[in-house]
Tab-separated table of C-alpha atoms in Angstrom:
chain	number	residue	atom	x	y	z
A	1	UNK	CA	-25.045	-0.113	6.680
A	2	UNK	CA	-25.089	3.714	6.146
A	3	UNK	CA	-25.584	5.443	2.424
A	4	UNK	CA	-25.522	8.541	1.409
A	5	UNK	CA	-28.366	10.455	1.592
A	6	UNK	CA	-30.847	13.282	0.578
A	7	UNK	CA	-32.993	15.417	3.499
A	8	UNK	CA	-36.707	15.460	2.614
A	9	UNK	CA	-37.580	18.313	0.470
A	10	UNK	CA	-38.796	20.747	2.627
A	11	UNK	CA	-40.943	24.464	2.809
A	12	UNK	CA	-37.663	26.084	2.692
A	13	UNK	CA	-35.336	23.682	0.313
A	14	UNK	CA	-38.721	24.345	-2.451
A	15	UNK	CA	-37.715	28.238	-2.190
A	16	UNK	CA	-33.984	27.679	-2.648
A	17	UNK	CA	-32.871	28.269	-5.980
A	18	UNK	CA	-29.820	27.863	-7.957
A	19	UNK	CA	-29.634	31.183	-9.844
A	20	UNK	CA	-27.738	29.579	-13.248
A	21	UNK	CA	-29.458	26.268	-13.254
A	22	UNK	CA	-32.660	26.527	-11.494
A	23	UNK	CA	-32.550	23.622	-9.930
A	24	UNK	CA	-33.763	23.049	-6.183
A	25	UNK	CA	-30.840	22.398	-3.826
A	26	UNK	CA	-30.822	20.149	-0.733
A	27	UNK	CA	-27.897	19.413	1.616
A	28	UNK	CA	-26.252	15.822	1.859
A	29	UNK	CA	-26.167	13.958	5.150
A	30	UNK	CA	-24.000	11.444	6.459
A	31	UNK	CA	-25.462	8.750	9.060
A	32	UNK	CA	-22.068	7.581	10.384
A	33	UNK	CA	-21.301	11.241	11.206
A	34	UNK	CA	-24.325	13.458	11.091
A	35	UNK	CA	-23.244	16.092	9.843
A	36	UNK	CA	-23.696	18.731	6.807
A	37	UNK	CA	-20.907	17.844	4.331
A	38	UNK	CA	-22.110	18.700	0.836
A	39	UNK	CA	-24.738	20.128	-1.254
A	40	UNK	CA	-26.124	18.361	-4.730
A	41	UNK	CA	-28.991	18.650	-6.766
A	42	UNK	CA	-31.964	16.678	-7.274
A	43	UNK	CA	-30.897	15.047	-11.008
A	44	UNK	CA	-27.776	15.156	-12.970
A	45	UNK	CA	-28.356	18.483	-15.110
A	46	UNK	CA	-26.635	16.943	-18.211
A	47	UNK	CA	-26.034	13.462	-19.933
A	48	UNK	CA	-22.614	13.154	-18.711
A	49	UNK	CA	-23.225	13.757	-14.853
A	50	UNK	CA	-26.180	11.110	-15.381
A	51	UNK	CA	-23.402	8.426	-16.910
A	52	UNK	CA	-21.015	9.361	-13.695
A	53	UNK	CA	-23.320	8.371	-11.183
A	54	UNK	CA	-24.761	5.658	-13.014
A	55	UNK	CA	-20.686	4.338	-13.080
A	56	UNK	CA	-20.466	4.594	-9.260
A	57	UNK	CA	-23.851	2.521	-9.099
A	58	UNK	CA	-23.457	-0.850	-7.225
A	59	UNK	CA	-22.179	-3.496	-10.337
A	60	UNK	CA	-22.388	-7.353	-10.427
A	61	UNK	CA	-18.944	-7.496	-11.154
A	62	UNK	CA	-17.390	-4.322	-9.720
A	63	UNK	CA	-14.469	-2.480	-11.579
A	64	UNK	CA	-10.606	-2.621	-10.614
A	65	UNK	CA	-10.462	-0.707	-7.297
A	66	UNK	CA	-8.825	2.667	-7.780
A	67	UNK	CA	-5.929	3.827	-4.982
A	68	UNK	CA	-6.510	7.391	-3.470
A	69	UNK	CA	-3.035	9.015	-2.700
A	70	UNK	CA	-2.929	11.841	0.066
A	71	UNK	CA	-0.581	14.129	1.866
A	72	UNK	CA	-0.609	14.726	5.172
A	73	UNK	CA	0.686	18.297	6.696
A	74	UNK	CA	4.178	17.482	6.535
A	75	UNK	CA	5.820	14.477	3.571
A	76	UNK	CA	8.769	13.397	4.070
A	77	UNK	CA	10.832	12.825	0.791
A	78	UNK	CA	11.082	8.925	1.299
A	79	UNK	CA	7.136	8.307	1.236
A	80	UNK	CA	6.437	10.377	-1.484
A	81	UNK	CA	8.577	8.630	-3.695
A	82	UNK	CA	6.536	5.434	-2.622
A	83	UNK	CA	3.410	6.985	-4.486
A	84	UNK	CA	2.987	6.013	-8.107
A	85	UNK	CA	0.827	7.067	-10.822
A	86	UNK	CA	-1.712	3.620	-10.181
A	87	UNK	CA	-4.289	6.514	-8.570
A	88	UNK	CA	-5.180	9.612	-8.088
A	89	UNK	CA	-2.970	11.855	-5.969
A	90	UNK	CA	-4.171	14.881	-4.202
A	91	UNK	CA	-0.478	16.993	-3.725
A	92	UNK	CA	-2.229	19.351	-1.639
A	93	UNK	CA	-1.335	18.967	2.405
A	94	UNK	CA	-3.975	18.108	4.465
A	95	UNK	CA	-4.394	18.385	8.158
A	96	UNK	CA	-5.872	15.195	8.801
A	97	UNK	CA	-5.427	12.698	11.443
A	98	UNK	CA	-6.733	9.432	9.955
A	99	UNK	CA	-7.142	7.551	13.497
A	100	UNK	CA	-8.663	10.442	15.714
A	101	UNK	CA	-10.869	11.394	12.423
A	102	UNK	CA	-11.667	9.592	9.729
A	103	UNK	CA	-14.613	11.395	8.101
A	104	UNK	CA	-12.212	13.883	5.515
A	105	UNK	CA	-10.805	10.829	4.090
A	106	UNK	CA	-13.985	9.363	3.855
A	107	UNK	CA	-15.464	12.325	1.931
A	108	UNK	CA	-12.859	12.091	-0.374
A	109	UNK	CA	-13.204	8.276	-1.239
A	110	UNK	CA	-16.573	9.020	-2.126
A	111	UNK	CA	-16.169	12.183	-4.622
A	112	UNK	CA	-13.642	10.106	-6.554
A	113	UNK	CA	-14.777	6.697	-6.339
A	114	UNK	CA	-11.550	4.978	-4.572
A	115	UNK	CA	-11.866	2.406	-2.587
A	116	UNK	CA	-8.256	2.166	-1.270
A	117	UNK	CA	-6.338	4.909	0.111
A	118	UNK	CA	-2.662	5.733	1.233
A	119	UNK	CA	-1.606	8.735	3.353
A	120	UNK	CA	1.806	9.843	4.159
A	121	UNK	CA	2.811	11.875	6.935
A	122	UNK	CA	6.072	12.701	8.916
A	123	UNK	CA	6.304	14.155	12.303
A	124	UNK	CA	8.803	13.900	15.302
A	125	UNK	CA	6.350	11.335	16.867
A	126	UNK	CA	5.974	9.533	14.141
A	127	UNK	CA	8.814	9.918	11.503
A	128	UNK	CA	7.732	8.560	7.823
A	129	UNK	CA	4.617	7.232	8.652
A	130	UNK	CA	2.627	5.395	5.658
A	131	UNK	CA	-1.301	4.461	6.110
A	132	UNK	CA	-2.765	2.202	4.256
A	133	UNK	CA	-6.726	1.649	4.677
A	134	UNK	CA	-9.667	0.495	2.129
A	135	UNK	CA	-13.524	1.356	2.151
A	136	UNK	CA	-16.672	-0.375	2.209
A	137	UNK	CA	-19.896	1.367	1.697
A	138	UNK	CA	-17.697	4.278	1.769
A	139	UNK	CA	-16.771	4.089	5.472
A	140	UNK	CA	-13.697	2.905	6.661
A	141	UNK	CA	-13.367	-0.869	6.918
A	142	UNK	CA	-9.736	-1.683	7.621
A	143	UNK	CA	-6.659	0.806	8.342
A	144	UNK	CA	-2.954	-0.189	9.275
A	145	UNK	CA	-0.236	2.008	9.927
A	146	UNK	CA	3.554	1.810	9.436
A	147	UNK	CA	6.195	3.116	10.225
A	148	UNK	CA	9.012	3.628	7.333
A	149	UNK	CA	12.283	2.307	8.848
A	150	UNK	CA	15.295	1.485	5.801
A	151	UNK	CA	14.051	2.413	2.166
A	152	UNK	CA	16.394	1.957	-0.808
A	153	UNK	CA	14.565	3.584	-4.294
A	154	UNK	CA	14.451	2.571	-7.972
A	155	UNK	CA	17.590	4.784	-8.871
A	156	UNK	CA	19.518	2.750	-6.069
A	157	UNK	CA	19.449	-0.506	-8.214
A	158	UNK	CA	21.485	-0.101	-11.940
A	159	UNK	CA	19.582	-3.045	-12.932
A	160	UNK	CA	17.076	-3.565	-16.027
A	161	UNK	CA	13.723	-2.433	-14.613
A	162	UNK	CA	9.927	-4.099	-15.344
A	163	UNK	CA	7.598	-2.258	-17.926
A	164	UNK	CA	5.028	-0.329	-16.609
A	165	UNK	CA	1.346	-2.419	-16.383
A	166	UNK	CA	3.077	-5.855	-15.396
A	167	UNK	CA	0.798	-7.844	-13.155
A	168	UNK	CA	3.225	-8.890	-10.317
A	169	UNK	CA	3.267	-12.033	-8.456
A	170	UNK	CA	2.714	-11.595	-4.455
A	171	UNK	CA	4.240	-13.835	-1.961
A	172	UNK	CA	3.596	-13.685	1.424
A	173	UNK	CA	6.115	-15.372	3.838
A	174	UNK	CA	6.775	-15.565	7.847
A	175	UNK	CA	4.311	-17.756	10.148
A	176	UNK	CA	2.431	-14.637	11.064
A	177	UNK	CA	0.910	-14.212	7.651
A	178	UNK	CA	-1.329	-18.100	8.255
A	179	UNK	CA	-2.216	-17.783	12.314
A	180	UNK	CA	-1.954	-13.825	13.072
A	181	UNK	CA	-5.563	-12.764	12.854
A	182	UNK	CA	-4.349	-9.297	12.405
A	183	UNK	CA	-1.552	-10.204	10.144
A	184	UNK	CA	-4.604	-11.865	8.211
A	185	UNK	CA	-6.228	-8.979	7.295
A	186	UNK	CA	-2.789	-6.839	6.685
A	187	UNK	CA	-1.921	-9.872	3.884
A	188	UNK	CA	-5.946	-9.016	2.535
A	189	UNK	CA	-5.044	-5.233	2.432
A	190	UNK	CA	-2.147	-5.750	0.964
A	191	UNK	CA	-3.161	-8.044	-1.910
A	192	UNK	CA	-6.043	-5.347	-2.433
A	193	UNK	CA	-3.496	-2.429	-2.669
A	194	UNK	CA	-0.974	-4.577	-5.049
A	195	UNK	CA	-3.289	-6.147	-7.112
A	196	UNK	CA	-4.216	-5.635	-10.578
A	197	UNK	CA	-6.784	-6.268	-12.799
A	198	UNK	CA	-8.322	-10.381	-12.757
A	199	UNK	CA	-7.351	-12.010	-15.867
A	200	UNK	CA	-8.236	-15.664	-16.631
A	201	UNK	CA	-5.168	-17.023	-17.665
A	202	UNK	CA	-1.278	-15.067	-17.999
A	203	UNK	CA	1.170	-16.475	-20.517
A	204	UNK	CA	4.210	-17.435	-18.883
A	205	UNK	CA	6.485	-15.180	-20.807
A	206	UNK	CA	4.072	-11.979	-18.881
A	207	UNK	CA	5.246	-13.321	-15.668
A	208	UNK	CA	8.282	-10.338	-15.235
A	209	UNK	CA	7.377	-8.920	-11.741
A	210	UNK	CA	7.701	-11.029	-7.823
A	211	UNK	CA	6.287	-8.420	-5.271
A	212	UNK	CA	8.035	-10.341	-1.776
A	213	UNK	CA	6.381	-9.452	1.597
A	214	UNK	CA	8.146	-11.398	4.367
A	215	UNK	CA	6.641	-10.589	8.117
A	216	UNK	CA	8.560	-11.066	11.242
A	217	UNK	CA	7.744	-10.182	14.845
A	218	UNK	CA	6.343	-6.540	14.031
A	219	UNK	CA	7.870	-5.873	10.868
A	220	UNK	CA	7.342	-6.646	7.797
A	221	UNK	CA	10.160	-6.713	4.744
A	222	UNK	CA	8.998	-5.406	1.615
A	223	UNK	CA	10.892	-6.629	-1.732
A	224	UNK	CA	10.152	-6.726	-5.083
A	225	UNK	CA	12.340	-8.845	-8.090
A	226	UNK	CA	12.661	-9.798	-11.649
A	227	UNK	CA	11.845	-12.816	-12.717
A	228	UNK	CA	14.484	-14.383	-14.996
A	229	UNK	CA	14.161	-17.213	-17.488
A	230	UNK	CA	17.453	-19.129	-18.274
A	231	UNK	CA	17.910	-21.930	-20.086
A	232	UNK	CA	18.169	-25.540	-18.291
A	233	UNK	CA	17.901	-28.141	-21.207
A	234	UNK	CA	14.751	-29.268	-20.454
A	235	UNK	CA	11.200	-27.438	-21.863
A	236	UNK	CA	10.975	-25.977	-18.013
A	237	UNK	CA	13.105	-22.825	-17.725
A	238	UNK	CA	15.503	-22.433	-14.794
A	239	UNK	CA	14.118	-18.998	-12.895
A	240	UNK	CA	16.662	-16.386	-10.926
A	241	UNK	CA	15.584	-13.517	-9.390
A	242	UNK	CA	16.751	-10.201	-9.488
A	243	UNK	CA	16.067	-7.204	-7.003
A	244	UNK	CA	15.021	-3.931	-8.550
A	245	UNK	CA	13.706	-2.018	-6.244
A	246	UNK	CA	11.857	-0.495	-4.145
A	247	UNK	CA	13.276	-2.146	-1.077
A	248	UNK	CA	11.553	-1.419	2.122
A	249	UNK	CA	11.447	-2.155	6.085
A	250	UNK	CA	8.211	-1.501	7.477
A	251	UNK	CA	6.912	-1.350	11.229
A	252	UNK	CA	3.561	-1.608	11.753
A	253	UNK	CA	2.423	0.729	14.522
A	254	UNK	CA	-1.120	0.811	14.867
A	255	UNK	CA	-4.070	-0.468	13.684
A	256	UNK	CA	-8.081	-0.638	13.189
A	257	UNK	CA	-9.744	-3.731	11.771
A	258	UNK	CA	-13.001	-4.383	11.686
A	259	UNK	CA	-14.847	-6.894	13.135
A	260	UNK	CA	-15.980	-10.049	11.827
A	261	UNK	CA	-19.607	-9.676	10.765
A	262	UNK	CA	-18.966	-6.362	9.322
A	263	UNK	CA	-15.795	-8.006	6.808
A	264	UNK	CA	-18.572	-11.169	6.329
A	265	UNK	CA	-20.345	-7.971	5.051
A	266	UNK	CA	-17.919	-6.807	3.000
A	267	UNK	CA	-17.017	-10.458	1.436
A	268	UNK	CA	-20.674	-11.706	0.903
A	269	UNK	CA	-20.898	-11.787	-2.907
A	270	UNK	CA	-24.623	-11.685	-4.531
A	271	UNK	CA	-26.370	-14.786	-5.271
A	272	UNK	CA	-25.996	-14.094	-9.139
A	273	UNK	CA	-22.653	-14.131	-8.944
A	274	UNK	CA	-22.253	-17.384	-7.068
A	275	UNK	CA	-24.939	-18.874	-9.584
A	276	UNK	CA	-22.632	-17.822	-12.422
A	277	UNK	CA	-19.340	-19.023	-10.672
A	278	UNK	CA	-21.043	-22.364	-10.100
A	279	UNK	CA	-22.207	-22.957	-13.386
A	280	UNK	CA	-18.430	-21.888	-15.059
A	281	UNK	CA	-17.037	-24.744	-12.243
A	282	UNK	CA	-19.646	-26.948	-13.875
A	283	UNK	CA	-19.081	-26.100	-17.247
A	284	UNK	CA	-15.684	-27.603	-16.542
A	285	UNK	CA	-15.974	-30.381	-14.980
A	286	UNK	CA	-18.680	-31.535	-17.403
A	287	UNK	CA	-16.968	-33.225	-20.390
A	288	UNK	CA	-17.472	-31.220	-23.222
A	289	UNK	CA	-19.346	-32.694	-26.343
A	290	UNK	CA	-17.867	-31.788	-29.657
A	291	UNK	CA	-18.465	-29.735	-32.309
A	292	UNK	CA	-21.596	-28.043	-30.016
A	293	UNK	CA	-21.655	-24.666	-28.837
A	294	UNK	CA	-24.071	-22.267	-27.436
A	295	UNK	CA	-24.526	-18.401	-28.183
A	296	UNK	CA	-25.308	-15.566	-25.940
A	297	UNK	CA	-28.727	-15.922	-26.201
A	298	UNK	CA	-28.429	-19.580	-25.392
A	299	UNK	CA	-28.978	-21.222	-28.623
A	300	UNK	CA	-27.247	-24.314	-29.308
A	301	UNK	CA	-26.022	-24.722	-32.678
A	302	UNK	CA	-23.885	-27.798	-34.013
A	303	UNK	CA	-21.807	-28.706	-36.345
A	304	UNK	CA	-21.301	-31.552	-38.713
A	305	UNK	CA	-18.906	-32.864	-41.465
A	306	UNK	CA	-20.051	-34.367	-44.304
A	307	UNK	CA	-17.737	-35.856	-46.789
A	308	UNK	CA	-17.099	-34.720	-50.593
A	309	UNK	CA	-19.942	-35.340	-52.816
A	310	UNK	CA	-20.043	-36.335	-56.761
A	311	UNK	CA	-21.759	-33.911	-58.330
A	312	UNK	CA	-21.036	-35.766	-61.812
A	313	UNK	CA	-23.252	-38.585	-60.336
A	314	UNK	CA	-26.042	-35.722	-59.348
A	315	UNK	CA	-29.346	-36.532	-60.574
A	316	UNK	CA	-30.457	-32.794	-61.268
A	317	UNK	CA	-34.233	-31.453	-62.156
A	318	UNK	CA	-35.456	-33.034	-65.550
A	319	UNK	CA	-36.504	-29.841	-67.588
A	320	UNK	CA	-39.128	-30.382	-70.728
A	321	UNK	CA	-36.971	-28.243	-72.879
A	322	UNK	CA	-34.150	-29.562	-72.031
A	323	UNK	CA	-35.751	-33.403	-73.246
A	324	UNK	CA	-33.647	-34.875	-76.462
A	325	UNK	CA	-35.640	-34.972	-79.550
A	326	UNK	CA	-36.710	-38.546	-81.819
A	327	UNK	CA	-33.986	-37.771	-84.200
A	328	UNK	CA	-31.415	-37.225	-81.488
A	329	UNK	CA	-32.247	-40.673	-79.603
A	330	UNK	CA	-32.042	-42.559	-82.490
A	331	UNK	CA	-28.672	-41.209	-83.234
A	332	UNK	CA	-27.490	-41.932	-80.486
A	333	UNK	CA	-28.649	-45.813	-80.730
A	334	UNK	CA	-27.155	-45.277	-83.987
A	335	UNK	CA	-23.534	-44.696	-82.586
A	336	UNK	CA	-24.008	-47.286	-79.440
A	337	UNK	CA	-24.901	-49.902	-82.049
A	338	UNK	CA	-21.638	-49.239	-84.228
A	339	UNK	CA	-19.162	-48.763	-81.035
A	340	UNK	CA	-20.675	-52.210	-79.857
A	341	UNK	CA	-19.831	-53.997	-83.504
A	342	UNK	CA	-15.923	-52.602	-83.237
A	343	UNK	CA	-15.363	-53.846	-80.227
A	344	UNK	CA	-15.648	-50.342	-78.429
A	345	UNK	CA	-17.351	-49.629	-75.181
A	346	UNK	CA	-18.663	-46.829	-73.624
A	347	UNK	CA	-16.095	-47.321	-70.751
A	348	UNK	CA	-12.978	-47.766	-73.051
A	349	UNK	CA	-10.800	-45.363	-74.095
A	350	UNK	CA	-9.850	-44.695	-77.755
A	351	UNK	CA	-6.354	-45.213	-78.272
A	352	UNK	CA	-5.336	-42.866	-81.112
A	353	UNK	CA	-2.388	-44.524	-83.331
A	354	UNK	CA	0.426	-42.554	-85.612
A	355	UNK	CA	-0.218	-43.352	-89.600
A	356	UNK	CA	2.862	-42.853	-91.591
């Protein structure tokens, strides 16, 4: 596994100097190519540098992989309307040949932190040719070219559209897709490229957006619908789908996957992770106890219900001051005494009658 690197600081590295910063300057290697492709400093100079590289760090749960759009010497009009803002797109041509060199594209996935990248191109060789490739480690892991054949565009289809940030369904179909071992990996890199960020749970009224990929000998159809709720009579909706475009008839042409220990690699998740997946599968299948709950911190509180208390019937704190005086008990034997001899007790209510 290859990282970027840092030579050791050397006689001559001590005596360079950055004139505005001060700050020694050494070059940055490459091990997968060897050679001199950048210059950095030491530390970040300010507060926000530090927080950038501390962003690109290696994460527990890494962050939604960003798309990397680039232009090759010559676009044709009908691949550049495939690219959509879901990136960052460099509109400046570049003559680069992903296959025969790889290292360019390489160097920038690293300086902005995209994992995935697609390049257009057009030539007489190749006419509207699309590459799509992803990154591990920053080197190139898997890369699949195609070859644009029939493409029909948003404007094409008069039909209500989706709103932008919908997470779209994908569905694979054709044979190919479940025993091609190259088709495999194309259905991988495609669910990387298409994907969007990892909920837990989607409402069903969110599902708007099918993304269809259909493969066939060497092609593979690419359609995408919208998902229609009608009525049926019963609480489960009838569905219809509606094309909406883009609608597009890809060849695939060439391609460079890479072999099996190095995608293990790229899969293997860290032991952390697992132990937290496990433990949510658990947490799950264990049947929950009521009215118990646990923090952050791992606390465990609890709760309980009680039912409604008397306070009449509330035998509160006997005060001296508050203690009746001789004159005041014997009053009230006094009136207990005469309410007994009329027939009146303490329970009973006085029934007041109209004189006159």
């Amino acid at each position: 596994m290859h990282r970027w690197t840092k030579t050791p600081r050397c006689a001559v590295a001590r005596k360079m100097r950055n004139p505005i910063q001060g700050k020694r300057i050494t070059w940055a290697y490459n091990n997968f190519s060897g050679g001199r492709l950048g210059k950095g400093t030491d530390k970040p100079t300010t507060h926000r540098a530090k927080r950038a590289l501390q962003a690109r760090e290696p994460k527990l749960v890494e962050n939604t992989k960003n798309t990397l759009f680039i232009r090759g010497r010559k676009t044709s009009g009908i691949v550049y309307d495939i690219k959509k803002p879901h990136g960052k797109i460099l509109n400046r041509s570049n003559d680069i040949l992903p296959f025969e060199n790889i290292t360019p594209v390489e160097e920038f996935s690293r300086k902005n932190d995209a994992s995935l990248f697609m390049f257009a191109s057009h030539n007489k060789k190749r006419p509207h040719n699309l590459i799509l490739g992803r990154m591990y480690d920053n080197n190139i892991l898997d890369m699949i070219e195609f070859g644009i054949e029939h493409y029909k565009g948003l404007k094409e289809f008069k039909t209500q559209k989706v709103c932008l940030g919908i997470k779209p369904c994908l569905l694979f179909a054709g044979e190919l897709f479940e025993h091609n071992h190259e088709y495999q990996r194309i259905k991988s890199l495609l669910v990387d490229m298409f994907q969007r960020e990892k909920v837990q749970a989607v409402r069903l009224q969110g599902l708007e957006h099918v993304i269809m990929f259909t493969a066939a000998e060497d092609r593979i159809y690419f359609r995408s619908y919208r998902i229609q709720l009608k009525k049926s009579g019963s609480r489960i909706p009838r569905i219809e789908l509606e094309e909406i475009g883009p609608s597009i008839d890809l060849k695939v042409r060439r391609t460079k996957i890479a072999s099996d220990d190095l995608f293990k690699l790229a899969c293997k998740q860290p032991k952390e992770l697992k132990a937290s997946i496990l433990q949510m599968a658990l947490s799950w299948m264990v049947k929950k106890v009521k009215n118990v709950s646990k923090d952050t911190f791992g606390t465990q509180h609890g709760q309980i219900h009680i039912p409604k208390q008397n306070i009449d019937k509330l035998q509160t704190r006997k005060m001296k001051g508050l203690k009746k005086t001789a004159n005041e008990k014997k009053e009230q034997r006094k009136r207990k005494a005469d309410a007994a001899g009329n027939g009146i007790g303490e329970g009973n209510a006085i029934k007041k009658v109209r004189i006159g």
